[in-house]
XYZ file of C-alpha atoms in Angstrom:
191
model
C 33.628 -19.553 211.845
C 35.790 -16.362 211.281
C 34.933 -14.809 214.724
C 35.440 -18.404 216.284
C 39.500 -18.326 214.622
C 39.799 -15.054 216.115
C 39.149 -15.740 218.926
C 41.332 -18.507 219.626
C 44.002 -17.150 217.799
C 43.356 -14.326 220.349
C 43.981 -16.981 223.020
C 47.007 -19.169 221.020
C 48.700 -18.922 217.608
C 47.310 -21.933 215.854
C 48.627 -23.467 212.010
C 46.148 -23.631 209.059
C 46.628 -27.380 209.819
C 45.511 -27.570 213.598
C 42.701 -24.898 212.438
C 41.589 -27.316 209.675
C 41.628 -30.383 212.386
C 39.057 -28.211 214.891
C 36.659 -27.222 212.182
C 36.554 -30.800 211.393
C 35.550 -31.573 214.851
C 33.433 -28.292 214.721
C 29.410 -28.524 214.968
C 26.777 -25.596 214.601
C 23.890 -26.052 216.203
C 20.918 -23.154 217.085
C 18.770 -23.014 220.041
C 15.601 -21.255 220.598
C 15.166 -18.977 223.447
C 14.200 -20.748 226.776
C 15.437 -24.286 224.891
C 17.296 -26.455 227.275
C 21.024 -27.085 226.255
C 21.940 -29.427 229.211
C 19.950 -31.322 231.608
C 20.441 -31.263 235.704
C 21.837 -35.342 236.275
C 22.626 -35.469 232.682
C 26.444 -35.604 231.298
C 27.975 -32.766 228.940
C 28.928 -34.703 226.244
C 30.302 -30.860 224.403
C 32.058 -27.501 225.358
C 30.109 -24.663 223.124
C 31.276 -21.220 221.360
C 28.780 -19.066 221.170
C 28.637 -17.336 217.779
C 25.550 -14.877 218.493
C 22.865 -15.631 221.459
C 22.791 -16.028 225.383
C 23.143 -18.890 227.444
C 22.400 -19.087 231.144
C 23.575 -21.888 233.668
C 21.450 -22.612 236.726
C 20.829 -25.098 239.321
C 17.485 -25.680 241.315
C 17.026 -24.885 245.501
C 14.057 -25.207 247.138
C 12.446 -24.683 243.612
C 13.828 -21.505 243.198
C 16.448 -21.212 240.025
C 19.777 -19.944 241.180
C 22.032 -18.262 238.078
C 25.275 -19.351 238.399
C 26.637 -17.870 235.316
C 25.338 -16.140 231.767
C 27.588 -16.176 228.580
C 27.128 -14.398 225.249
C 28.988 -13.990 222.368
C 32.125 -15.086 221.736
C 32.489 -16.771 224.680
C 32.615 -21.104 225.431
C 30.338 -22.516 227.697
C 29.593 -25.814 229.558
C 28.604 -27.605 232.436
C 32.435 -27.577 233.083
C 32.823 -29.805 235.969
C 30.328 -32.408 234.485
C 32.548 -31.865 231.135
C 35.894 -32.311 232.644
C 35.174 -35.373 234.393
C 32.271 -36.636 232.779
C 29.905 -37.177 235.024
C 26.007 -35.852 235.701
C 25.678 -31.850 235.242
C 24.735 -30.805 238.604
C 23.458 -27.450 236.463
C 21.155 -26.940 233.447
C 21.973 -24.999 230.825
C 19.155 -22.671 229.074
C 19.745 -20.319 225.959
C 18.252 -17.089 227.189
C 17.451 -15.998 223.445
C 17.426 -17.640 220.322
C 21.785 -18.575 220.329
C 24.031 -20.227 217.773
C 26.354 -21.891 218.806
C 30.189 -24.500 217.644
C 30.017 -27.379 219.721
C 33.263 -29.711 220.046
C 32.589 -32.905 221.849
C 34.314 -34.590 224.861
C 35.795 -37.398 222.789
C 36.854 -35.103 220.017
C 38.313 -32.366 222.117
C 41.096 -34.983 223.694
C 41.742 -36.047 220.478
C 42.408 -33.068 218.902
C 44.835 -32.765 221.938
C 46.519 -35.825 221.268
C 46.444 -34.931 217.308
C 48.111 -31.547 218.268
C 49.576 -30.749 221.580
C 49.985 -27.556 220.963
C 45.917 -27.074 221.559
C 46.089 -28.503 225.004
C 47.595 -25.165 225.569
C 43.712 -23.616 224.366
C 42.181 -26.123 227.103
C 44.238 -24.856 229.860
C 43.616 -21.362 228.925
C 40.160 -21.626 228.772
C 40.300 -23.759 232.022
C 42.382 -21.194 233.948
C 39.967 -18.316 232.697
C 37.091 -20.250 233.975
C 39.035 -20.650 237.407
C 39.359 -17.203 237.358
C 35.842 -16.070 236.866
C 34.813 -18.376 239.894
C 37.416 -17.212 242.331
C 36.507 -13.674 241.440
C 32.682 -14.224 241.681
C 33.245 -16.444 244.971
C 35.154 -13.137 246.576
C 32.337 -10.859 245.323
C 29.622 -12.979 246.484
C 31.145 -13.005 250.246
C 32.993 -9.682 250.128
C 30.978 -7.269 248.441
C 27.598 -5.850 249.053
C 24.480 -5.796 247.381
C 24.967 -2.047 245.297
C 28.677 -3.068 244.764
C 27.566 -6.545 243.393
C 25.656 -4.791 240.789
C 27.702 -2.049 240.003
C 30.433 -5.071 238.857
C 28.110 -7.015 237.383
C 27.208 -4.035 234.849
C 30.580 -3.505 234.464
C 31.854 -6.835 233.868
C 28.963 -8.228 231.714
C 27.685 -7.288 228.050
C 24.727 -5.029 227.462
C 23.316 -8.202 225.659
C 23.999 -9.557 229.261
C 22.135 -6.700 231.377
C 19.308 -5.852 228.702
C 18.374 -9.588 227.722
C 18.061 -11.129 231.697
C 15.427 -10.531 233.310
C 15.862 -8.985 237.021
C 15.000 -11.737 239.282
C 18.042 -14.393 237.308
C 20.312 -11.332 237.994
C 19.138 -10.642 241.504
C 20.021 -14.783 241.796
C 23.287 -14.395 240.024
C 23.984 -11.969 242.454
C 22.553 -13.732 245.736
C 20.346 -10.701 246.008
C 16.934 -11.421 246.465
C 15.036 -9.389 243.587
C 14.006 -6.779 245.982
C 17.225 -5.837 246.755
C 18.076 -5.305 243.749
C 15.243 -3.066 242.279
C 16.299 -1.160 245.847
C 19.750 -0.696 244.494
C 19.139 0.094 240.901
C 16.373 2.964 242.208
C 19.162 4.224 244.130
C 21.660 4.501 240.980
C 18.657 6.152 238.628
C 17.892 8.681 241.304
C 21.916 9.523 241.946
């Protein structure tokens, strides 16, 4: 829970009182590795903090699962746009390895925002970094080629990240068929 207060206290400067009201709302829950978090057509009924562990969200093309995103530690994770508005996950959402995770709920989430105003602030902050992350990965996706993809993605990401997912959900993250990218990283071994 300690890492959890830092890190939002990282993000806003919270009371003892508004941290007492989101531990109360606080759940811990574990998944094992390859357990499904969230459902494709299902709603996200919670917004997660992962604690220790690796989640992976993905949606299904032609049979083929493309990555759309990979959090570890310390970071919050959800099927955002089925959260937000509350309607079916167009994604799934897999823990990679065995993860523990806070979940806050939908319903408890806006109250705590009603309760304490001040925390709408931690919504919007977290909302504006996810924003972020997609505009960025929407440029590098159509800007950027394959090697350059890469060499961002193992800058950007965790080891935990780049030693944990296998190559062809990276290669997918990347919109790099798995050839590709065993072409690039045999490139950057032998350079």
């Amino acid at each position: 829970m300690e890492n959890f207060r830092h890190h939002i206290s990282q993000l806003i400067d919270i009371s003892e009182i508004e941290w007492n009201s989101i531990k109360e709302v606080t759940v811990q829950e574990y998944f094992n590795a390859k357990e499904t978090i969230l459902d494709v057509g299902k709603i996200a009924k919670n917004i997660y903090f992962i604690k220790k562990g690796l989640i992976r969200s993905f949606y299904l093309l032609n049979g083929q699962e493309i990555n759309t995103y990979f959090a570890c530690d310390n970071q919050f994770i959800s099927s955002y746009a089925s959260f937000i508005a509350q309607q079916p996950s167009l994604e799934q959402l897999e823990a990679i390895v065995k993860t523990e995770v806070l979940s806050i709920p939908y319903e408890k989430l806006n109250a705590l925002y009603k309760q304490h105003p001040k925390l709408e602030k931690l919504g919007r902050i977290i909302a504006e970094k996810n924003y972020l992350c997609v505009v960025d990965r929407t440029l590098s996706m159509q800007t950027k080629t394959a090697k350059e993809k890469y060499l961002e993605f193992i800058d950007k990401y965790d080891f935990k990240i780049i030693n944990n997912v296998p190559q062809h959900q990276i290669a997918t993250f990347l919109g790099i068929a798995p050839e590709s990218l065993s072409r690039v990283r045999k490139q950057l071994s032998t350079s």
